[in-house]
Short mmCIF file of C-alpha atoms in Angstrom, two decimals:
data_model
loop_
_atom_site.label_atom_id
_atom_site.label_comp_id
_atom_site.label_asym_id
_atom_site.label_seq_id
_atom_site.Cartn_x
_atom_site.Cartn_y
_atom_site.Cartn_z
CA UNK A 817 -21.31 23.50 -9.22
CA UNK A 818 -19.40 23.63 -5.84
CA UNK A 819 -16.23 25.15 -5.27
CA UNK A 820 -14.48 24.95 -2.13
CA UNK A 821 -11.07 27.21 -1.32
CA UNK A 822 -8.09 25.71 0.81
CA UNK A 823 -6.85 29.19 1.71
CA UNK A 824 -2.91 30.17 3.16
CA UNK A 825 -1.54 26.49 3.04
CA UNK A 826 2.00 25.44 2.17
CA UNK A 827 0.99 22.89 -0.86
CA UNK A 828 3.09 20.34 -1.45
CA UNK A 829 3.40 20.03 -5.67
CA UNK A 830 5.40 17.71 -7.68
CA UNK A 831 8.34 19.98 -7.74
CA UNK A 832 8.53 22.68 -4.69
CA UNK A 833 6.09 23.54 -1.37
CA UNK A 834 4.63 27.15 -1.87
CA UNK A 835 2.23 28.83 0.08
CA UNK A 836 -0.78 29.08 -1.63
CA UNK A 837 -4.64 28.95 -2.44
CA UNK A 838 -6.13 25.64 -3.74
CA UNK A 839 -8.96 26.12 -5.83
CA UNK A 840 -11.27 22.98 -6.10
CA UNK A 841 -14.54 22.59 -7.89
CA UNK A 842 -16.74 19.64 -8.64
CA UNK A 843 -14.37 16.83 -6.96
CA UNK A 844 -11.00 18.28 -9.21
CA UNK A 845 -8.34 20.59 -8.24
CA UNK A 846 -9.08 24.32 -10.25
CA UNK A 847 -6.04 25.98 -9.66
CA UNK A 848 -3.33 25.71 -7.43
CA UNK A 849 -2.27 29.13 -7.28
CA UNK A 850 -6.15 30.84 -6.72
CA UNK A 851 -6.38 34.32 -5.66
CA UNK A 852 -7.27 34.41 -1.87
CA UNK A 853 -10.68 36.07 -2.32
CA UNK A 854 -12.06 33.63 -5.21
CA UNK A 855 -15.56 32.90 -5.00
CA UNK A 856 -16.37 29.55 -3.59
CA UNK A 857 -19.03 27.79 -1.21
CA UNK A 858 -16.62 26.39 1.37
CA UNK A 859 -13.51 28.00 2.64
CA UNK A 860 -10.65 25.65 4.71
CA UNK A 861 -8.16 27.92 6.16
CA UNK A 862 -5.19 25.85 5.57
CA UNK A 863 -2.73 28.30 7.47
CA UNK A 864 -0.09 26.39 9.41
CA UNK A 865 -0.56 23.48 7.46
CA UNK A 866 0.42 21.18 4.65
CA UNK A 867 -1.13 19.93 1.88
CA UNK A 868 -0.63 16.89 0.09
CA UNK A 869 -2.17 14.80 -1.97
CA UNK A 870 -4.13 11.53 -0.53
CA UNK A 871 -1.92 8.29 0.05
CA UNK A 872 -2.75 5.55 -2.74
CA UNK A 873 -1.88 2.31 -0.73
CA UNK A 874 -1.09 -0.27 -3.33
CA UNK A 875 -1.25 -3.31 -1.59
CA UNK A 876 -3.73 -3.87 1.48
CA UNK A 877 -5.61 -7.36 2.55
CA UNK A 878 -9.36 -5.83 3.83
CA UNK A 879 -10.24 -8.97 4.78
CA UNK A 880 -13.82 -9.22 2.90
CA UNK A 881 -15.85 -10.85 1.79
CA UNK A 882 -15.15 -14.11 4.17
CA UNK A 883 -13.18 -12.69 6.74
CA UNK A 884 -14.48 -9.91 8.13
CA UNK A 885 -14.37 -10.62 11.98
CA UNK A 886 -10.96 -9.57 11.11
CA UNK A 887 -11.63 -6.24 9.48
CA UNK A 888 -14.44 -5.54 6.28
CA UNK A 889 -14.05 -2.39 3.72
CA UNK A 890 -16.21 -0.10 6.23
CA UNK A 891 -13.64 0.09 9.20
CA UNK A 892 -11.12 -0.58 6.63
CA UNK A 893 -11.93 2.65 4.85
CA UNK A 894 -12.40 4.31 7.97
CA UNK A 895 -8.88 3.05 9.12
CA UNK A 896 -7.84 4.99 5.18
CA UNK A 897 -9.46 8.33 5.63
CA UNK A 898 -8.76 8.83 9.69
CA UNK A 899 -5.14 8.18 8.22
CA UNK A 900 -4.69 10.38 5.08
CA UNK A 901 -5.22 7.15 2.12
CA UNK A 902 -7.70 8.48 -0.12
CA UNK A 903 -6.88 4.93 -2.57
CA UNK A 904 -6.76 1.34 -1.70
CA UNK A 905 -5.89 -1.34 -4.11
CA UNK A 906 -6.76 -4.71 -2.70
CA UNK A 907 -5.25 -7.91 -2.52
CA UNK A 908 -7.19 -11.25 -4.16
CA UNK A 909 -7.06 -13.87 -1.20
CA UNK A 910 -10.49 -13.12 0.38
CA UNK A 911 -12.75 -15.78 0.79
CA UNK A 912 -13.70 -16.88 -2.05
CA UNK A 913 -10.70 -15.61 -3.69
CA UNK A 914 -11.45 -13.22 -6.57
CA UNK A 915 -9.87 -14.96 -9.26
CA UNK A 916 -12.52 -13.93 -11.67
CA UNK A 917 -13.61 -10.71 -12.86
CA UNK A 918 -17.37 -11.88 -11.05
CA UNK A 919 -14.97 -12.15 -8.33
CA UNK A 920 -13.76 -8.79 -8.74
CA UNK A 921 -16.80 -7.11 -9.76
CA UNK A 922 -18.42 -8.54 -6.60
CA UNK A 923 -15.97 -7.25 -4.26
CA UNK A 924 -16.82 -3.24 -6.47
CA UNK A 925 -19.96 -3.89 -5.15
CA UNK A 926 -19.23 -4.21 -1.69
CA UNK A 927 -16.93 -1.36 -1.68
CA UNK A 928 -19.32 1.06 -3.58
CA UNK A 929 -21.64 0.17 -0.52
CA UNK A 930 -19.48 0.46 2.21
CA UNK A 931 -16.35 2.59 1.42
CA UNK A 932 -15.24 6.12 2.69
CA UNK A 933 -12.70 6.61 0.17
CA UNK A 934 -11.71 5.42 -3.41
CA UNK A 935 -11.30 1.49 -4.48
CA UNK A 936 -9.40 -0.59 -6.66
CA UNK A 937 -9.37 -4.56 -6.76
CA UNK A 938 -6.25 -7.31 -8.26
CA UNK A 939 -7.47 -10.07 -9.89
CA UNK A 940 -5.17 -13.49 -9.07
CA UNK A 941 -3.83 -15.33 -10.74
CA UNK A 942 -3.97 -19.63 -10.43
CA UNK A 943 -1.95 -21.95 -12.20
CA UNK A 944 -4.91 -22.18 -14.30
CA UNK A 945 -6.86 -19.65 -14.54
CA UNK A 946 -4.69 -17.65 -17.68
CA UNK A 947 -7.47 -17.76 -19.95
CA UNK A 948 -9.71 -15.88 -17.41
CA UNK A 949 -6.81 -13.14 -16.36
CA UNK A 950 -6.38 -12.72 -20.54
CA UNK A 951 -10.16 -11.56 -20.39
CA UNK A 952 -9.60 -9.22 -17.10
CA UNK A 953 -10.29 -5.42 -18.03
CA UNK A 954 -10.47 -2.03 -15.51
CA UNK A 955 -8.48 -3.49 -12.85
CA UNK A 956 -5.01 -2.13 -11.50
CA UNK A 957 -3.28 -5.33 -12.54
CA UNK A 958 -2.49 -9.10 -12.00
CA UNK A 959 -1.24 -10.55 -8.46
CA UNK A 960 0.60 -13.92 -8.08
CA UNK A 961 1.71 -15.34 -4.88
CA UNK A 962 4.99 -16.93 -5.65
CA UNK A 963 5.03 -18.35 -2.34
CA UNK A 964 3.20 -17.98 0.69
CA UNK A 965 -1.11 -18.33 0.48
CA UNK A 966 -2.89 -21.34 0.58
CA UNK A 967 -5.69 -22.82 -1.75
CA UNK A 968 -5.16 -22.57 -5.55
CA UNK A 969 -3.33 -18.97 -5.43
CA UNK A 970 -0.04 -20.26 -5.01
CA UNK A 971 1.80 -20.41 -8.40
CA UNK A 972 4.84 -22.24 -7.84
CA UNK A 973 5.29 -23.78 -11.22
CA UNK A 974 7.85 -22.98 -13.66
CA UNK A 975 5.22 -23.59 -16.48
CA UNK A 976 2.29 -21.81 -14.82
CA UNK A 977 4.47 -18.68 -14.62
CA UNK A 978 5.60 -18.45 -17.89
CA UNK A 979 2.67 -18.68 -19.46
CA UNK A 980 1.70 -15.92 -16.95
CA UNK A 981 4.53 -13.75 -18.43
CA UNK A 982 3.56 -14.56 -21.16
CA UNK A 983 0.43 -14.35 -22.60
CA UNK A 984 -1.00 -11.60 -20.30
CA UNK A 985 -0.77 -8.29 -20.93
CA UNK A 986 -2.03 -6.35 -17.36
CA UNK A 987 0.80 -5.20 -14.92
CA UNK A 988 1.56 -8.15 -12.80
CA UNK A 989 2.66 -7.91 -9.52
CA UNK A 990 4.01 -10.83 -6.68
CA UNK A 991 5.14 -11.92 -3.44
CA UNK A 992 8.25 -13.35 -4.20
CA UNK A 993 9.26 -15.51 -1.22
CA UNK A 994 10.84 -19.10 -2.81
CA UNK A 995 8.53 -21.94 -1.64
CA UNK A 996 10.93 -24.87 -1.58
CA UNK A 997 13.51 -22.79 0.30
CA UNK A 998 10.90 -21.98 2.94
CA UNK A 999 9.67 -25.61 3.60
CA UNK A 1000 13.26 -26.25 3.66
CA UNK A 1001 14.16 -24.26 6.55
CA UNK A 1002 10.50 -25.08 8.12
CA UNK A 1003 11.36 -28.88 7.69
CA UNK A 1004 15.18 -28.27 9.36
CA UNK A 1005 12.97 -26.02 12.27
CA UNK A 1006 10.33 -28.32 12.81
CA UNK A 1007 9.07 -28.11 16.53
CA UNK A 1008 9.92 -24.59 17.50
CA UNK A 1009 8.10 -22.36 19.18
CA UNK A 1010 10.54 -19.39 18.96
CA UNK A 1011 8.83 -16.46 16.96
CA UNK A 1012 12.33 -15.32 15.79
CA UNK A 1013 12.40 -18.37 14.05
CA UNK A 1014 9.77 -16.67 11.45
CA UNK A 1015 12.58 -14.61 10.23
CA UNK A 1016 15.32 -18.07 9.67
CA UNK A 1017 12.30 -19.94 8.32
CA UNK A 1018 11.38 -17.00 5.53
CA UNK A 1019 15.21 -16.23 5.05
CA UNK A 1020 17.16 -13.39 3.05
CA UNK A 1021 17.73 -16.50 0.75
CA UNK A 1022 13.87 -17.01 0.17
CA UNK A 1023 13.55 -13.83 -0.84
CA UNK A 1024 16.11 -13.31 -3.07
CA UNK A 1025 15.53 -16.26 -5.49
CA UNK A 1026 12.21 -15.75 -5.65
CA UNK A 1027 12.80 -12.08 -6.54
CA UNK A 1028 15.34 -13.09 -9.23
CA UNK A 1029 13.30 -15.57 -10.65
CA UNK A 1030 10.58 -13.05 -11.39
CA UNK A 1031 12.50 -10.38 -12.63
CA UNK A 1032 13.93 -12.63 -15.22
CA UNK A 1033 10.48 -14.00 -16.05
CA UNK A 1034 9.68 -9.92 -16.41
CA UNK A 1035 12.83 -9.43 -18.14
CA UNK A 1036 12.25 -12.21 -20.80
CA UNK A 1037 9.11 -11.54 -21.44
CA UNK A 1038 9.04 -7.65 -21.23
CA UNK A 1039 6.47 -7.78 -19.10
CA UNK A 1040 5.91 -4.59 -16.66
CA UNK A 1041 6.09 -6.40 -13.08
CA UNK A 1042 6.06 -4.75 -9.47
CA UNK A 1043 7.87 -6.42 -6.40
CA UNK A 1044 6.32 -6.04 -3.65
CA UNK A 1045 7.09 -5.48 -0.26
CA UNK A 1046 10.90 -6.25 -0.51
CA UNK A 1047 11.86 -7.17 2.84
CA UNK A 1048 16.26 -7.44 2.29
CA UNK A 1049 19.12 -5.09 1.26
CA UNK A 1050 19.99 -7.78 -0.74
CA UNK A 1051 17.40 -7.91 -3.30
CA UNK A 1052 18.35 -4.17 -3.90
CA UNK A 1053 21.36 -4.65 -6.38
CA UNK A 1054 18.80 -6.94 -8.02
CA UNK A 1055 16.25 -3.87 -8.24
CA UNK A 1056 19.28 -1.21 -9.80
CA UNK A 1057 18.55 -0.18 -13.54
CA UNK A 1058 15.75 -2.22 -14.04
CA UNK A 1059 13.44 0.25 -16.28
CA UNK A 1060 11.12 0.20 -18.02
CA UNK A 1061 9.72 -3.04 -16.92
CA UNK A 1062 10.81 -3.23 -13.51
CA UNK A 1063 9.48 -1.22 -10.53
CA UNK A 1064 9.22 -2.16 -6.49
CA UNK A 1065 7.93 -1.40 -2.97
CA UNK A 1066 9.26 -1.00 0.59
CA UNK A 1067 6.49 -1.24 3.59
CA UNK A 1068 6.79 0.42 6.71
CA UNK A 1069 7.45 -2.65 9.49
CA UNK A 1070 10.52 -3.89 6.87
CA UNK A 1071 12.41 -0.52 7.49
CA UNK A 1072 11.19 0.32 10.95
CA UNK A 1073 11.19 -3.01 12.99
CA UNK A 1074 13.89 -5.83 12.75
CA UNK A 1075 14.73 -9.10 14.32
CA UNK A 1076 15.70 -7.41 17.68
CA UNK A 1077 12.21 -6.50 17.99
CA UNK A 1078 10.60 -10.01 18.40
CA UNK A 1079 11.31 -9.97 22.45
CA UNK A 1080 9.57 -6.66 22.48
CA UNK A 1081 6.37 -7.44 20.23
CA UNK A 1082 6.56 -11.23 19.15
CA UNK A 1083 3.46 -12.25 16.83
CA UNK A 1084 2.75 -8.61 16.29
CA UNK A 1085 5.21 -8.14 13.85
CA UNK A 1086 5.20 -11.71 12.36
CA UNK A 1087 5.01 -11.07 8.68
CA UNK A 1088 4.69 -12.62 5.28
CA UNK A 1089 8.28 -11.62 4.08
CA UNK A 1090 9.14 -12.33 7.51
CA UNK A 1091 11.37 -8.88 9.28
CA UNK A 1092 14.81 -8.89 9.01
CA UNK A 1093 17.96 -6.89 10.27
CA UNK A 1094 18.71 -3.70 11.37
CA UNK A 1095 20.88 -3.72 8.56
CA UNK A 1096 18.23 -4.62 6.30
CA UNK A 1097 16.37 -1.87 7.59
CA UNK A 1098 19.30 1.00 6.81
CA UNK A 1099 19.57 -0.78 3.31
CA UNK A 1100 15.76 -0.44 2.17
CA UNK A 1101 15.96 2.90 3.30
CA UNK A 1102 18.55 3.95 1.25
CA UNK A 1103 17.20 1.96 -1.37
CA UNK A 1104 14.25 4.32 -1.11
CA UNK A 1105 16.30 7.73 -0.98
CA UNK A 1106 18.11 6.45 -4.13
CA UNK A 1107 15.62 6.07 -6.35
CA UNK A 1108 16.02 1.74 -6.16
CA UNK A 1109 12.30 1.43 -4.70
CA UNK A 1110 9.54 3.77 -5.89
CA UNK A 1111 6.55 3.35 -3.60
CA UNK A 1112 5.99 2.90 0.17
CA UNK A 1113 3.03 0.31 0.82
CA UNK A 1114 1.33 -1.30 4.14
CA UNK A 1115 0.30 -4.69 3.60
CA UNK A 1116 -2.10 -3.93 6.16
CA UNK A 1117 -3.13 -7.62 6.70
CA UNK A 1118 -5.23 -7.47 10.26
CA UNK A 1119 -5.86 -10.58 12.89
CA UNK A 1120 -7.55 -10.04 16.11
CA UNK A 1121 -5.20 -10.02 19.40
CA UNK A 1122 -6.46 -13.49 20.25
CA UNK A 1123 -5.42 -15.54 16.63
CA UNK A 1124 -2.16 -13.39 17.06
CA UNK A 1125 -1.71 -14.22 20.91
CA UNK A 1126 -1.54 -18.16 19.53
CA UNK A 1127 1.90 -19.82 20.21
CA UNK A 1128 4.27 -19.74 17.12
CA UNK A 1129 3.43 -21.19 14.85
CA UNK A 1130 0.07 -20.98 15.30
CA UNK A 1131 0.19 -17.38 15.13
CA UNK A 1132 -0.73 -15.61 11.39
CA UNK A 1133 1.53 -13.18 9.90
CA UNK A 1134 0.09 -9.88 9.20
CA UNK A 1135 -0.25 -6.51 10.82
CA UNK A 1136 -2.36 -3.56 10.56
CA UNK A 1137 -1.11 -0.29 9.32
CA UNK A 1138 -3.16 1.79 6.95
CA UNK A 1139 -4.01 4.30 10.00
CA UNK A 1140 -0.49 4.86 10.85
CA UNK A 1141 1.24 4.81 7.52
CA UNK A 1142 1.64 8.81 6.79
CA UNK A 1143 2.07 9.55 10.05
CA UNK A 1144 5.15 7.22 10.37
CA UNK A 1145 6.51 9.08 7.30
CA UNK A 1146 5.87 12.77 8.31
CA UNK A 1147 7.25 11.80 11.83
CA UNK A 1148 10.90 10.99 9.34
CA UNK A 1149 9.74 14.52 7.60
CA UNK A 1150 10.54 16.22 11.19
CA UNK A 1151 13.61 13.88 11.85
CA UNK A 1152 15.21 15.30 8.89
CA UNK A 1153 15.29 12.09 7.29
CA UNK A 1154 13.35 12.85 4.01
CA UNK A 1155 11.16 15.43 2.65
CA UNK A 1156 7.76 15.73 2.02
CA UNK A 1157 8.20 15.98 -1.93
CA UNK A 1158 9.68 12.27 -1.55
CA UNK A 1159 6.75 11.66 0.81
CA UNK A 1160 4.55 12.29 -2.17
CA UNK A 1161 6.32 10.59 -4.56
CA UNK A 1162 6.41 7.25 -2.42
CA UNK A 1163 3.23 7.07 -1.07
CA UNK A 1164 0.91 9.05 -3.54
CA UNK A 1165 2.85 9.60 -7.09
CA UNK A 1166 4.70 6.44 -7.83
CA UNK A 1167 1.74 4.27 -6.98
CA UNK A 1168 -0.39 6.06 -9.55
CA UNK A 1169 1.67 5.50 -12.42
CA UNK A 1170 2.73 2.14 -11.44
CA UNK A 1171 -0.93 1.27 -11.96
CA UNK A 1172 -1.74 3.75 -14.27
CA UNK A 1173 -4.54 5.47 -11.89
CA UNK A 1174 -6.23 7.99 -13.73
CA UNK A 1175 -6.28 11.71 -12.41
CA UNK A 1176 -4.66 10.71 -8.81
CA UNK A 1177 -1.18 11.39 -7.11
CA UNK A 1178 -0.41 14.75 -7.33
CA UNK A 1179 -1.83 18.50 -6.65
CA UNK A 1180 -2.14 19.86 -9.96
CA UNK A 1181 -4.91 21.60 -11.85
CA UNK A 1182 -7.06 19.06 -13.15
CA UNK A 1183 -6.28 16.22 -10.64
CA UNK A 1184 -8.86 14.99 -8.73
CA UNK A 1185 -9.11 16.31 -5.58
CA UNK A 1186 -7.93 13.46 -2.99
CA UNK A 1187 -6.14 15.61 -0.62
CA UNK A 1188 -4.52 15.61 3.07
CA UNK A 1189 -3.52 18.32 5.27
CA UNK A 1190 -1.47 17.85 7.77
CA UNK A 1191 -0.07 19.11 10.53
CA UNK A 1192 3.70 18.57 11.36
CA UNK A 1193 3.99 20.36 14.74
CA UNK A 1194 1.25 17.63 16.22
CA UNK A 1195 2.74 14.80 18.23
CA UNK A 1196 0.63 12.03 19.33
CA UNK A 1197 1.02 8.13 20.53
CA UNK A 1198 -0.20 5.28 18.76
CA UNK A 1199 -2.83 3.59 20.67
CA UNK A 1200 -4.23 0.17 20.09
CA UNK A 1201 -7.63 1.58 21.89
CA UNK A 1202 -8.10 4.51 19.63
CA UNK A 1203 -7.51 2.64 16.02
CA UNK A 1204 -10.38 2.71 13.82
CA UNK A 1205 -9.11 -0.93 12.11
CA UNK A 1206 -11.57 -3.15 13.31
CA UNK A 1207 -8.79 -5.66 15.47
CA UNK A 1208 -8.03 -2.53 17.53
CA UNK A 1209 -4.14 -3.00 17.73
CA UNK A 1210 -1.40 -1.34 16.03
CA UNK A 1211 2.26 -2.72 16.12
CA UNK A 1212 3.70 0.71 16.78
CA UNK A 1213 1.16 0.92 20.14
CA UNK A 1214 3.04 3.37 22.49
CA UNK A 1215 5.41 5.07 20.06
CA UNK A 1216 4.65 9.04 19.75
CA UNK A 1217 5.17 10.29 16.12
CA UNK A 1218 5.32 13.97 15.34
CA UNK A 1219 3.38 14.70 12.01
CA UNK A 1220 -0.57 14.03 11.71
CA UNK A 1221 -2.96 14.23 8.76
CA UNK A 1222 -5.65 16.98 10.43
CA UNK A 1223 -8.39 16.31 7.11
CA UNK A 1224 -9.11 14.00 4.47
CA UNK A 1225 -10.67 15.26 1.28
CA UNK A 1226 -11.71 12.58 -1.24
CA UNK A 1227 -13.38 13.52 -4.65
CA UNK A 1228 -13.09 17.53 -3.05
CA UNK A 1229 -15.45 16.03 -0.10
CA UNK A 1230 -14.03 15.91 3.41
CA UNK A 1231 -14.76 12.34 4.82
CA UNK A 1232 -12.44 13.17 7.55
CA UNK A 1233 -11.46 15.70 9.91
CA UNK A 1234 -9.66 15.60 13.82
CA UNK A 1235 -12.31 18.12 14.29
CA UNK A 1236 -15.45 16.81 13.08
CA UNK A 1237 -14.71 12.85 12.17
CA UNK A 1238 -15.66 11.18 9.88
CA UNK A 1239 -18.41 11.85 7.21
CA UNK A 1240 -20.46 8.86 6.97
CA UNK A 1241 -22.77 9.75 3.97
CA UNK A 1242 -19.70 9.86 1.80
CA UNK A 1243 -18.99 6.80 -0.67
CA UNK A 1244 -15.82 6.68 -2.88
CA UNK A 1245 -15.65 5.51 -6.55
CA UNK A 1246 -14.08 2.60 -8.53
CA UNK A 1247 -10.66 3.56 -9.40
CA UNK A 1248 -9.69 4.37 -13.20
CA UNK A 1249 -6.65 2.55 -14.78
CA UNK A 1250 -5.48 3.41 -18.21
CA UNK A 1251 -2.27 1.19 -18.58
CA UNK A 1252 -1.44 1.96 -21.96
CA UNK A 1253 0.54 5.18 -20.71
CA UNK A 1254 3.16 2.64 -19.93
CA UNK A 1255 3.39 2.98 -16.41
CA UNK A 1256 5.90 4.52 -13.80
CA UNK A 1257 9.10 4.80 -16.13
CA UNK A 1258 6.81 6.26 -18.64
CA UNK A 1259 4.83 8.86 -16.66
CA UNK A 1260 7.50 11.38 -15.78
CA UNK A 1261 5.27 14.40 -15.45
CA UNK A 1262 2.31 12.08 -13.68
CA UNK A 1263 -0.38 10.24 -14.97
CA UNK A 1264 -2.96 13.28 -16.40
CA UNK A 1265 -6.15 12.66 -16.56
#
């Protein structure tokens, strides 16, 4: 038995921020109101800071197997814990793709080898592989690129998708950008080189029909779906009143950077939906602080500085952001702009019952003890030099953000701290998903254990 005391810190629980002692004991969270001289075997004083629980990132690309001059699940993980993500669900377009649960299973394997904090894999979906995602058991849920990937994940097909819709059962989940409307606009700007052209190419209209189109394949079929990483205020009104089948996702370079960026950082914020406007920007926010979007992702999707240095279009779309991600969030914290109960909710609560993660998402007594503090009276810059990712580059190089995690506790186990670093005999564990619950609109009071 270990027990380890967070004494004197300001926890942040699902409903208020009181100063307090966490109890935790055998990777699980005791008691959240301990007595400040409980027995335990490791005392954190926790005075002066903030505790939260660890960031579940729904939807990164970690690059392996196949890919991993680019990143791999060690200095992906690494990226996670120096960054306060205690949870990574991962996207199927590695190389092979895991379109299989061998696929999947394989990719467990790596992970259980290599990373610092906890794991969960998609399974993707083909336009014929239904039979095989019918079998698919103990993973978060289905993905389909409705646009956008290469190889046999693209599912473009009216047919394809409703049999999709329709005879699976897991949580499904897409990138809805509308393929014909993109080779449309690629067709009409054939030739250019201009990198703002990403953002006319993979239009507000791209989006938008191929976020309608899903949610009335969801609809019709009552089939829980997840949008991800909605990129336009216009998809919103789309998004409104949308329960209990319906849920979606903001990510961090669709509310902070627009098209008036591109002279400043060109390829490095070239992106799969591609940016938009400021005024897309204001929207999603809002969309966020209303209650229209649920969780905050990254679609960390790393290329070294040389692919992304290529001449548009040669250039890939994709950005790192893992490291950054609760930082960016706690630097709004300080602004005023939100508060660190939504924080939670975004980033750590909403993605849990979205994917029905057992035991995760919030700091209460028998949770699992994935925990942050933080510190929100540190300021730091963003440096491409000093990112753990394995490209070495961040988009928000330069920019100094008030608000830093200070430790990262996975399973009750530090695997992170700015004092010490990282812990590199620590290994994470294979996420549990138990979507019967229902999901988000059915988890009110969090998804137990």
């Amino acid at each position: 038995m270990s027990r380890t005391l967070i004494r004197n810190v300001s926890a942040v629980l699902p409903g208020s921020t009181v100063l307090s002692n966490v109890l935790l004991e055998n990777g699980k969270i005791l008691d959240v109101a301990a007595d400040t001289h409980a027995s335990a075997d490791e005392l954190i004083d926790g005075s002066g800071l903030h505790l939260l629980p660890g960031v579940i990132d729904d939807q990164v690309h970690f690059r392996e197997p196949g890919l991993t001059h680019k990143e791999d699940l060690s200095t992906a993980s690494h990226a996670c814990a120096a960054g306060g993500t205690t949870s990574f669900l991962e996207m199927p377009n590695t190389q092979p793709p895991a379109v299989t649960m061998e696929g999947v299973k394989a990719k467990e394997q790596l992970a259980a080898d290599k990373s610092l904090v906890n794991y969960g894999f998609y399974i993707g979906a083909t336009p014929d592989n239904v039979e095989e995602l019918r079998k698919a058991t103990d993973v978060p849920g289905i993905k389909i690129f409705i646009g956008s990937s290469t190889g046999n994940l693209l599912v473009d097909s009216q047919e394809a998708l409703e049999r999709i819709f329709a005879e699976t059962t897991l949580p499904l989940c897409a990138h809805c950008e509308d393929e014909a409307t993109v080779r449309a606009n690629a067709e009409r700007l054939s030739g250019t080189t201009d990198i703002a052209d990403h953002s006319r190419i993979r239009d507000h209209k791209a989006a938008v029909i191929a976020t309608k189109r899903a949610i009335d394949l969801a609809t019709r079929h009552k089939h829980r779906f997840h949008v991800l990483h909605v990129s336009t205020a216009d998809e919103l009104d789309l998004l409104r009143d949308t329960a209990p089948y319906l849920t979606a996702e903001i990510c961090l370079h669709h509310v902070f950077f627009n098209v008036d960026d591109y002279p400043r950082l060109g390829s490095r914020i070239q992106m799969n939906p591609s940016i938009k406007t400021a005024a897309d920007n204001a929207g999603l926010w809002q969309g966020l602080l209303d209650g229209t979007i649920q969780v905050i992702a990254t679609d960390h999707a790393p290329h070294t500085l040389e692919e992304k240095a290529q001449p548009y279009p040669q250039s890939p779309s994709g950005l790192p952001a893992v490291e950054n991600s609760l930082a960016l969030m706690l630097n709004q914290v300080v602004a005023g702009k939100c508060s660190l109960q939504q924080v939670a909710s975004w980033m750590s609560d909403a993605p849990a019952r979205v994917w029905g993660i057992i035991g995760k998402g919030r700091i209460e007594a028998g949770y699992d003890a994935d925990l942050v503090l933080v510190d929100l009276d540190e300021s730091r810059t963003v440096r491409d030099e000093e990112q753990h990712t394995k490209t070495k580059w961040s988009p928000w190089h330069g920019e100094t953000l008030t608000g830093w995690p200070v430790t990262t506790m996975v399973g009750g186990s530090v695997v992170w701290s700015k004092q010490s670093g990282f812990n590199e005999s620590h290994r994470g564990a294979k996420l549990r998903f138990d979507h019967s619950r229902g999901g988000y609109w059915n988890t009110p009071d969090g998804i137990g254990t």
